[in-house]
PDB file of C-alpha atoms in Angstrom:
ATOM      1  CA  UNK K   1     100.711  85.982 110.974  1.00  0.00           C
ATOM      2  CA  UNK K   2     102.371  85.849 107.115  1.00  0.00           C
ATOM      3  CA  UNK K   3     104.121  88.708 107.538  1.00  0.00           C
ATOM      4  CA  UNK K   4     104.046  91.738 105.926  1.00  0.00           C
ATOM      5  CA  UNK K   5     104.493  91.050 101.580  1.00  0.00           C
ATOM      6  CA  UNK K   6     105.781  92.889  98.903  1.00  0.00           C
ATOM      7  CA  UNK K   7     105.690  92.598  95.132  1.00  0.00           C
ATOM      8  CA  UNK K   8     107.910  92.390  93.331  1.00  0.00           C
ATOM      9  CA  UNK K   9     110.865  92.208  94.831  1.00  0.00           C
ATOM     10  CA  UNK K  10     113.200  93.531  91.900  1.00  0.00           C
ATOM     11  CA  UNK K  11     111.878  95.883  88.864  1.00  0.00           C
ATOM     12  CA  UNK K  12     114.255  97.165  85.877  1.00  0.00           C
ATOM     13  CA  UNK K  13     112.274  99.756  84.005  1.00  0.00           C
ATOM     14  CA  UNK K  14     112.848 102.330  81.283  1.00  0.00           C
ATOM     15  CA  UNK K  15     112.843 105.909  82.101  1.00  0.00           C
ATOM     16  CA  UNK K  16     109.127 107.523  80.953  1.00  0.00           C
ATOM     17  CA  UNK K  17     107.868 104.264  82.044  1.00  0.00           C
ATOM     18  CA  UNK K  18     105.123 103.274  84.363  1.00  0.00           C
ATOM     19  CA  UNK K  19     105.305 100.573  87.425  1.00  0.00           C
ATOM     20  CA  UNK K  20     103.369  99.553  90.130  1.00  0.00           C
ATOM     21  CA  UNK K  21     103.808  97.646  93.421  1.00  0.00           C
ATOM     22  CA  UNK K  22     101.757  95.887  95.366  1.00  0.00           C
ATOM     23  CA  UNK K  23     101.987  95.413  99.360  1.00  0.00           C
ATOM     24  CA  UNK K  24      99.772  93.101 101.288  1.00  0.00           C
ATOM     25  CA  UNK K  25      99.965  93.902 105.228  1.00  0.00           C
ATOM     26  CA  UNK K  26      99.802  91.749 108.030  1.00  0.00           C
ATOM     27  CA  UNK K  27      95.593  90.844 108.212  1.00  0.00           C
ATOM     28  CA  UNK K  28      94.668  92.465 111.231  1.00  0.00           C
ATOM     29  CA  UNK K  29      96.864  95.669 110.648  1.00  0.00           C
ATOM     30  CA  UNK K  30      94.518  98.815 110.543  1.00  0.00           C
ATOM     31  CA  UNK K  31      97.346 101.227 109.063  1.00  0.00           C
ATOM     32  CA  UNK K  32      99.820 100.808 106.124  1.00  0.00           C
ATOM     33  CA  UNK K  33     103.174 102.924 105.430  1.00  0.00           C
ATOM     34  CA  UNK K  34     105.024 103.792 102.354  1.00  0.00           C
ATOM     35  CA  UNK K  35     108.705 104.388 102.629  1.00  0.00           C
ATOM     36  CA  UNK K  36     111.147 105.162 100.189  1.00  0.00           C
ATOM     37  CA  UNK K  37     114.914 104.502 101.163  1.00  0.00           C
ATOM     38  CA  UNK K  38     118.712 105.502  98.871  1.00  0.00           C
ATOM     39  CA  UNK K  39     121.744 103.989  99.647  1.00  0.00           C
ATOM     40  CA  UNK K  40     123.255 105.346 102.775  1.00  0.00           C
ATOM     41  CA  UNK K  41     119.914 106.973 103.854  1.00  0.00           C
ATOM     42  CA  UNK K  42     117.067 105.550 106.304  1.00  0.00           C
ATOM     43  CA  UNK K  43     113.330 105.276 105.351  1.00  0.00           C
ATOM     44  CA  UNK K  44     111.726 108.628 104.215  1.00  0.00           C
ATOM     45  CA  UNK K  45     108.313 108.693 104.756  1.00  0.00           C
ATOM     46  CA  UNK K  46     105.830 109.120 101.666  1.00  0.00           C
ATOM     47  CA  UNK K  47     102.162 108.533 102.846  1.00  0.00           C
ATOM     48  CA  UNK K  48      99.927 106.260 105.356  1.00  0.00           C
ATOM     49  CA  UNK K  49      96.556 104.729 105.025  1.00  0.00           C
ATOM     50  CA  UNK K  50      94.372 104.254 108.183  1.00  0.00           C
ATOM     51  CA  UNK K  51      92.337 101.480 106.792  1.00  0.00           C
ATOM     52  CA  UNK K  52      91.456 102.552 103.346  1.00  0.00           C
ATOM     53  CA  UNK K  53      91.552 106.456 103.670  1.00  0.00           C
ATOM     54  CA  UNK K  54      94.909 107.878 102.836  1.00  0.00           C
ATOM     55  CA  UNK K  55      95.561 110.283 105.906  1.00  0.00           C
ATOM     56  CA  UNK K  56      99.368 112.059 104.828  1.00  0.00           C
ATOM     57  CA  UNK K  57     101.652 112.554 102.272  1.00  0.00           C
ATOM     58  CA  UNK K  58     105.038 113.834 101.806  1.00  0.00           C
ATOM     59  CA  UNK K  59     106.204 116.345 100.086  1.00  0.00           C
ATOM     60  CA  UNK K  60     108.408 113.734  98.501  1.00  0.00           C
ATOM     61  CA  UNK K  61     105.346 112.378  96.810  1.00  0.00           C
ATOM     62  CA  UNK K  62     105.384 114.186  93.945  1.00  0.00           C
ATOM     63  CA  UNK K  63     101.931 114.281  91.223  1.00  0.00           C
ATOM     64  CA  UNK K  64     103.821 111.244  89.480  1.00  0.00           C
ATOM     65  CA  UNK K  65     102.916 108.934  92.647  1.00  0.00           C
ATOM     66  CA  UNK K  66      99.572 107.874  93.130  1.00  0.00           C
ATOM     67  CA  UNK K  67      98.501 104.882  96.247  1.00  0.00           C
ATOM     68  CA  UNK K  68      95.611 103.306  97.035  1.00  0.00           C
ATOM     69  CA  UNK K  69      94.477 100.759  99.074  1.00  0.00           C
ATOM     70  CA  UNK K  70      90.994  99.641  98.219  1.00  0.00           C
ATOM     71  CA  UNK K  71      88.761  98.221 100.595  1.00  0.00           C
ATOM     72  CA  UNK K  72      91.293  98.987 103.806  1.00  0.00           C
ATOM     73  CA  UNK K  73      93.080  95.561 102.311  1.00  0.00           C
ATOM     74  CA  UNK K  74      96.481  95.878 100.060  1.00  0.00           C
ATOM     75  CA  UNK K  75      97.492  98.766  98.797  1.00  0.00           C
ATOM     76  CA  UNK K  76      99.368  99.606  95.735  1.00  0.00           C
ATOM     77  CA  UNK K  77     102.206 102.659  94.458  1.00  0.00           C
ATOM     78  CA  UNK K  78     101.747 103.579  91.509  1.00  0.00           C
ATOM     79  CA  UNK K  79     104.796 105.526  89.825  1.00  0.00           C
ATOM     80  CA  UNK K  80     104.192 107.439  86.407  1.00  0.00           C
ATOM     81  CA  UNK K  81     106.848 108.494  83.497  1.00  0.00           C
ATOM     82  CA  UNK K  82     109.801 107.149  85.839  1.00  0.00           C
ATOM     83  CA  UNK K  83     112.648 109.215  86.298  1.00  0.00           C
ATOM     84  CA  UNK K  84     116.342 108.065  87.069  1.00  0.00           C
ATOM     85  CA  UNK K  85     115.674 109.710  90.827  1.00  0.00           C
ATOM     86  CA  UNK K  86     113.152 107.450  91.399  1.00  0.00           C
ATOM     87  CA  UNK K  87     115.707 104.241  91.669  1.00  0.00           C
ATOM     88  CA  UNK K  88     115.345 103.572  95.140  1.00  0.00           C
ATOM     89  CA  UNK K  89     113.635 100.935  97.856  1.00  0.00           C
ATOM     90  CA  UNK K  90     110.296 101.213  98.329  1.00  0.00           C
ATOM     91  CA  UNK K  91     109.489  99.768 101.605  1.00  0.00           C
ATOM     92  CA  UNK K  92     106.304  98.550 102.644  1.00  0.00           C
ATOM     93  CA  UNK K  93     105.042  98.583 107.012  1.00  0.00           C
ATOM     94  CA  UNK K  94     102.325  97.697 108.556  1.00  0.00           C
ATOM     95  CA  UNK K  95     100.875  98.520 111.827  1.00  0.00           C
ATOM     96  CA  UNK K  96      97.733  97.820 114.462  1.00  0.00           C
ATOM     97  CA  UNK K  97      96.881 101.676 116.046  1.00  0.00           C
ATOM     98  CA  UNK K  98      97.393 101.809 119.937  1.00  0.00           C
ATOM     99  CA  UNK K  99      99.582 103.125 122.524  1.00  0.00           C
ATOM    100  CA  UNK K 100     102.438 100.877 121.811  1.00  0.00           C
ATOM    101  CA  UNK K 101     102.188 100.625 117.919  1.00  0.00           C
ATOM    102  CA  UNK K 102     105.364  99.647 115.694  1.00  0.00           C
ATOM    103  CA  UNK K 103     106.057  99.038 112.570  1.00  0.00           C
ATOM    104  CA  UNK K 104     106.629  95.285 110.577  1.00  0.00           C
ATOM    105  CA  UNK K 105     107.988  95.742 107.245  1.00  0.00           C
ATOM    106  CA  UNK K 106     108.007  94.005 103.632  1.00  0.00           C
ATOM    107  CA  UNK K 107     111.416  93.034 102.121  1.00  0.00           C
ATOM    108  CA  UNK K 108     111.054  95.988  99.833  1.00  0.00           C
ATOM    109  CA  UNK K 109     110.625  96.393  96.368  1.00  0.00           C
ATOM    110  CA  UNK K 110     113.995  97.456  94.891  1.00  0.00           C
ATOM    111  CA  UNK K 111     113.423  99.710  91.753  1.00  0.00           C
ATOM    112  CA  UNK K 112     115.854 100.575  88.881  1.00  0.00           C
ATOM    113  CA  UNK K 113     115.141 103.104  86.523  1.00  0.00           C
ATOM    114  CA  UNK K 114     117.450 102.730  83.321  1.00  0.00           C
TER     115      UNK K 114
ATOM    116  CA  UNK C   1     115.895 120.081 112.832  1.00  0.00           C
ATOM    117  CA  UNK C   2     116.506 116.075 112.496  1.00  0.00           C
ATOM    118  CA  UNK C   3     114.155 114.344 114.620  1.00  0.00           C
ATOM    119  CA  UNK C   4     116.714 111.464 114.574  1.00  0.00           C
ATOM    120  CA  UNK C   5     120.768 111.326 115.016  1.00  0.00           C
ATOM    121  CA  UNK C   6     123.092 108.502 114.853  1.00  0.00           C
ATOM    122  CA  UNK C   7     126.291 110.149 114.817  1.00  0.00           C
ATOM    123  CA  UNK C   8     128.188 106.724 114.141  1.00  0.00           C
ATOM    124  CA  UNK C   9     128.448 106.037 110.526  1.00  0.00           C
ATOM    125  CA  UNK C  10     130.396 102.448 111.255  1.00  0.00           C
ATOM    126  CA  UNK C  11     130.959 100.493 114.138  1.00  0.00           C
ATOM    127  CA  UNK C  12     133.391  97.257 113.991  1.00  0.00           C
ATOM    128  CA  UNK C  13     132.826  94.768 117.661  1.00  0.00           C
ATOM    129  CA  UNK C  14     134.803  91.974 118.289  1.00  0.00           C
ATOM    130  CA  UNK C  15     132.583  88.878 118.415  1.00  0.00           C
ATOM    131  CA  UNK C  16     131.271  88.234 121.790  1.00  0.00           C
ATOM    132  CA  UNK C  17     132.143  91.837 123.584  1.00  0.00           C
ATOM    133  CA  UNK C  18     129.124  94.014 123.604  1.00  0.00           C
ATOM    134  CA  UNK C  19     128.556  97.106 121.399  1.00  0.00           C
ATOM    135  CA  UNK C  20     126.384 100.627 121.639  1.00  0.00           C
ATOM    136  CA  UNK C  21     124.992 102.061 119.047  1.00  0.00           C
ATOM    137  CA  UNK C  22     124.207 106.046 119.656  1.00  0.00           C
ATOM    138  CA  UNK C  23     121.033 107.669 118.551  1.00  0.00           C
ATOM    139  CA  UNK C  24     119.858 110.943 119.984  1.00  0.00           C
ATOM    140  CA  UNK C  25     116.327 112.536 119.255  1.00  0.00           C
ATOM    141  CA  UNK C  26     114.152 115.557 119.340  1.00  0.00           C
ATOM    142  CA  UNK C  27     110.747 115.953 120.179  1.00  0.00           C
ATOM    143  CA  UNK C  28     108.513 118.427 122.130  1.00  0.00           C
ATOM    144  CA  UNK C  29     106.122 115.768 122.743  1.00  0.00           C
ATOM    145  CA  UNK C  30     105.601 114.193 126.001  1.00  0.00           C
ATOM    146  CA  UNK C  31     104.080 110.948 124.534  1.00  0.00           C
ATOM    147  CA  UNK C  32     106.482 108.602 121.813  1.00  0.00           C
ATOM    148  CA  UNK C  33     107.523 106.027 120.801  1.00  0.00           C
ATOM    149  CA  UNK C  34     111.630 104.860 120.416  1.00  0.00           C
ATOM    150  CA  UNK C  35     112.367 101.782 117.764  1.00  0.00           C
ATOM    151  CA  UNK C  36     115.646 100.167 116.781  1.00  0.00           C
ATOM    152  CA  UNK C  37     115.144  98.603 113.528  1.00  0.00           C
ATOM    153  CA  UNK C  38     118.198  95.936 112.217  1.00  0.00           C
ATOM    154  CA  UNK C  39     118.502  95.973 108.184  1.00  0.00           C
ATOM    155  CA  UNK C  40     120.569  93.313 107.003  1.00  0.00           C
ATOM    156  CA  UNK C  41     121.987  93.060 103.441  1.00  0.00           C
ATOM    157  CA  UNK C  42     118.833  91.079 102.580  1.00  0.00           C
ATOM    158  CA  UNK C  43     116.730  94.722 102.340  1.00  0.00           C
ATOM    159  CA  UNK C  44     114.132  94.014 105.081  1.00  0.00           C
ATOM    160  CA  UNK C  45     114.111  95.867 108.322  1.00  0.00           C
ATOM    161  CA  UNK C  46     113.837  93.856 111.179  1.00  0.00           C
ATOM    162  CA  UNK C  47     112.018  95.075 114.759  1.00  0.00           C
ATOM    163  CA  UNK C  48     114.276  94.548 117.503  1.00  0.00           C
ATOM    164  CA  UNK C  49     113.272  97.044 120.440  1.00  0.00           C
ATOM    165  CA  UNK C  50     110.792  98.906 121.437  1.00  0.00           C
ATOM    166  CA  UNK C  51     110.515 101.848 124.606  1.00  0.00           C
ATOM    167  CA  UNK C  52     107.565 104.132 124.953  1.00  0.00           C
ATOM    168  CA  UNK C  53     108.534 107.452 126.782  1.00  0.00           C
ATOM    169  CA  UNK C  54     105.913 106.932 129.548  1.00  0.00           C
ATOM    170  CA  UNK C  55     108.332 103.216 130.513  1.00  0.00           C
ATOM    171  CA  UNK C  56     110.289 104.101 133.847  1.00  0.00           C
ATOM    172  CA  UNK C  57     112.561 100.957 132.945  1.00  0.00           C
ATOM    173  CA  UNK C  58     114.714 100.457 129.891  1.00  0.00           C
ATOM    174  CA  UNK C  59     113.437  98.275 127.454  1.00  0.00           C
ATOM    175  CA  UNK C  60     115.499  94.045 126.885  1.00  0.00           C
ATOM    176  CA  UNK C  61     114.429  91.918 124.251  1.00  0.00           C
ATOM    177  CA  UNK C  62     117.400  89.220 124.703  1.00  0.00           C
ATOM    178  CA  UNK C  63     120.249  90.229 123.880  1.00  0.00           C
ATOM    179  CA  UNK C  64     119.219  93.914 122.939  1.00  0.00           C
ATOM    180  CA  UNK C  65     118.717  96.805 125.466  1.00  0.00           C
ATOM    181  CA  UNK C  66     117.775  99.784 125.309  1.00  0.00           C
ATOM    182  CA  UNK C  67     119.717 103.027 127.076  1.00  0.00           C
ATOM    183  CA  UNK C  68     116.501 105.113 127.555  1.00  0.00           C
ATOM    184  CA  UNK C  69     117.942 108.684 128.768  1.00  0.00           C
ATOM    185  CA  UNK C  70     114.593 110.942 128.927  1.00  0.00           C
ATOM    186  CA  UNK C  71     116.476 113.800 129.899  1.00  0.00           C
ATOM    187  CA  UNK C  72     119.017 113.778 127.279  1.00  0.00           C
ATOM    188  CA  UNK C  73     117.090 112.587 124.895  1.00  0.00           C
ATOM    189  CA  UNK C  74     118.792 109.649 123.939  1.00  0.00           C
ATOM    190  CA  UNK C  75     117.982 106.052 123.653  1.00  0.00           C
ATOM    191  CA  UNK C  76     120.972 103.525 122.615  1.00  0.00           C
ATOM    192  CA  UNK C  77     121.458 100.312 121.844  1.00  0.00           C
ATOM    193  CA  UNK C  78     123.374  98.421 123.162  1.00  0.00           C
ATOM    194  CA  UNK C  79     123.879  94.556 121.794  1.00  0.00           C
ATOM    195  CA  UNK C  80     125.272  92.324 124.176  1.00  0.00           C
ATOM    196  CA  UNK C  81     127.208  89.061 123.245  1.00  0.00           C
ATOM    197  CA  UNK C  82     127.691  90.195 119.751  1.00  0.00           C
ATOM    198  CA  UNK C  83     127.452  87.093 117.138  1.00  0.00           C
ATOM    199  CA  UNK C  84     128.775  87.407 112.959  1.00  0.00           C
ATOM    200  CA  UNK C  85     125.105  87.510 112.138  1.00  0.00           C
ATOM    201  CA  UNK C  86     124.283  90.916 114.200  1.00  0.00           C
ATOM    202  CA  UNK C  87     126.504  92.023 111.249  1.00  0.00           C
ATOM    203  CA  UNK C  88     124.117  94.976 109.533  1.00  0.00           C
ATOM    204  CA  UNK C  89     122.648  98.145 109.356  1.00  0.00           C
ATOM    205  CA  UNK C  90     120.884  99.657 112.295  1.00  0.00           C
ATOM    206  CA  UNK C  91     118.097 102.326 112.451  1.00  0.00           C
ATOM    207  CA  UNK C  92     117.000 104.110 115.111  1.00  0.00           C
ATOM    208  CA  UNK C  93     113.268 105.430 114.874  1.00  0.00           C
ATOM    209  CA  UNK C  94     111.238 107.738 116.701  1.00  0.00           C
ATOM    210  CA  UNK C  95     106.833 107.493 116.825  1.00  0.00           C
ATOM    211  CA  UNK C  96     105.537 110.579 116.490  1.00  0.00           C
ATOM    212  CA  UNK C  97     101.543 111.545 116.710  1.00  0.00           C
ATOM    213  CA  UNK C  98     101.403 109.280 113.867  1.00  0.00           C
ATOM    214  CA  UNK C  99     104.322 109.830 112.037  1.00  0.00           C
ATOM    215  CA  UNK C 100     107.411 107.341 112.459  1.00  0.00           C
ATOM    216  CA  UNK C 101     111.718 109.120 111.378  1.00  0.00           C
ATOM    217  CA  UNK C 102     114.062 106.781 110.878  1.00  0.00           C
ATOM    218  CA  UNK C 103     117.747 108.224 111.561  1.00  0.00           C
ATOM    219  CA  UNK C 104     120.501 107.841 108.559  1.00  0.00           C
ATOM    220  CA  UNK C 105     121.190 104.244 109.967  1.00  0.00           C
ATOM    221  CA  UNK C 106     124.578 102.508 111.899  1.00  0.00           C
ATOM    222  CA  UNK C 107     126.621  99.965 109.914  1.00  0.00           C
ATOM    223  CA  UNK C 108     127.889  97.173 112.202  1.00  0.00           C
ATOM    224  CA  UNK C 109     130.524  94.600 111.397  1.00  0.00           C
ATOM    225  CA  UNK C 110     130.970  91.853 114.209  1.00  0.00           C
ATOM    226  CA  UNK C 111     135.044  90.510 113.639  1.00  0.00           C
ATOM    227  CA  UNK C 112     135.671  86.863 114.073  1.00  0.00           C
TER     228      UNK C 112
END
């Protein structure tokens, strides 16, 4: 058990510019979470992949987001023509389904939009 | 509504007494899941406790316990001992179907 990863862990970008994060979930982990979290806020929720089908997304997840995880493996966020309101955490879980399922989490990738 | 409260904004313990940290939620489901997650300043959220609604006892990992009131719909913290390295930011989170809220978070500071 590696843990759950996250890359990278800091990215500086240009507003109208495009990034992309990777997450690579604990191996034997059916489901993967996107979270977004501000200062002073907890985790909002922005979408979930049940192997490699991507089964909800928020309303927070605006056209400019795309995520995919091929193959059910890592997955990837995708953000397009950054805006300033995008500067955030982006937190990365990982989870087996069950009765008793919880959440392990990536150190984040911390983005700032200039 | 929120389907997660912590009321407490900032909590200061003297090291070694014990603490509570409030979190109230709100479901109309009879099967879920309670979490306290610890975020220090490091970023990553850290599992410390679980209870599932259908558990008749409260839930202890160590030094953490959870205050699982069904009927008031609350499920607290509490952190017993406390050490200068429980110092952080605590989240209480509720499962849901298959959706998982995260309240607006407790900040902690453990005095020497």
């Amino acid at each position: 058990d590696t843990g759950v990863s996250q890359d990278p862990r800091h990215k500086i970008t240009k507003r109208g510019q495009n990034v992309t994060f990777r997450c690579d979930p604990i191996s034997e982990h059916n489901r993967l979470y996107w979270y977004r979290q501000t200062l002073g806020q907890g985790p909002e929720f922005l979408t979930y992949f049940q192997n490699e089908a991507q089964l909800e997304k928020s309303r927070l997840l605006s056209d400019r987001f795309s995520a995919e995880r091929p193959k059910g493996s890592f997955s990837t966020l995708e953000i397009q023509r950054t805006e300033q309101g995008d500067s955030a955490m982006y937190l990365c879980a990982s989870s087996r389904t069950g009765g008793r399922e919880k959440l392990f989490f990536g150190s984040g990738t911390q983005l700032s939009v200039l | 509504a929120q389907k997660i409260t912590q009321t407490q904004p900032g909590m200061f313990v003297q090291e070694k007494e014990a603490v509570t940290l409030d979190c109230t939620y709100d479901t109309s489901d009879q099967s879920y899941g309670l979490f306290w997650y610890k975020q220090p300043s490091s970023g990553e959220m850290i599992f410390l406790i679980y209870q599932g609604s259908y558990d008749e006892q409260n839930a202890t990992e160590g030094r953490y316990s959870l205050n699982f009131q069904k009927a008031r719909k609350s499920a607290n913290l509490v952190i017993s001992a406390s050490q200068l390295g429980d110092s952080a930011m605590y989240f209480c989170a509720m499962r849901e179907l298959n959706q998982f809220y995260f309240g607006t978070g407790t900040s902690l500071t453990v005095i020497p």
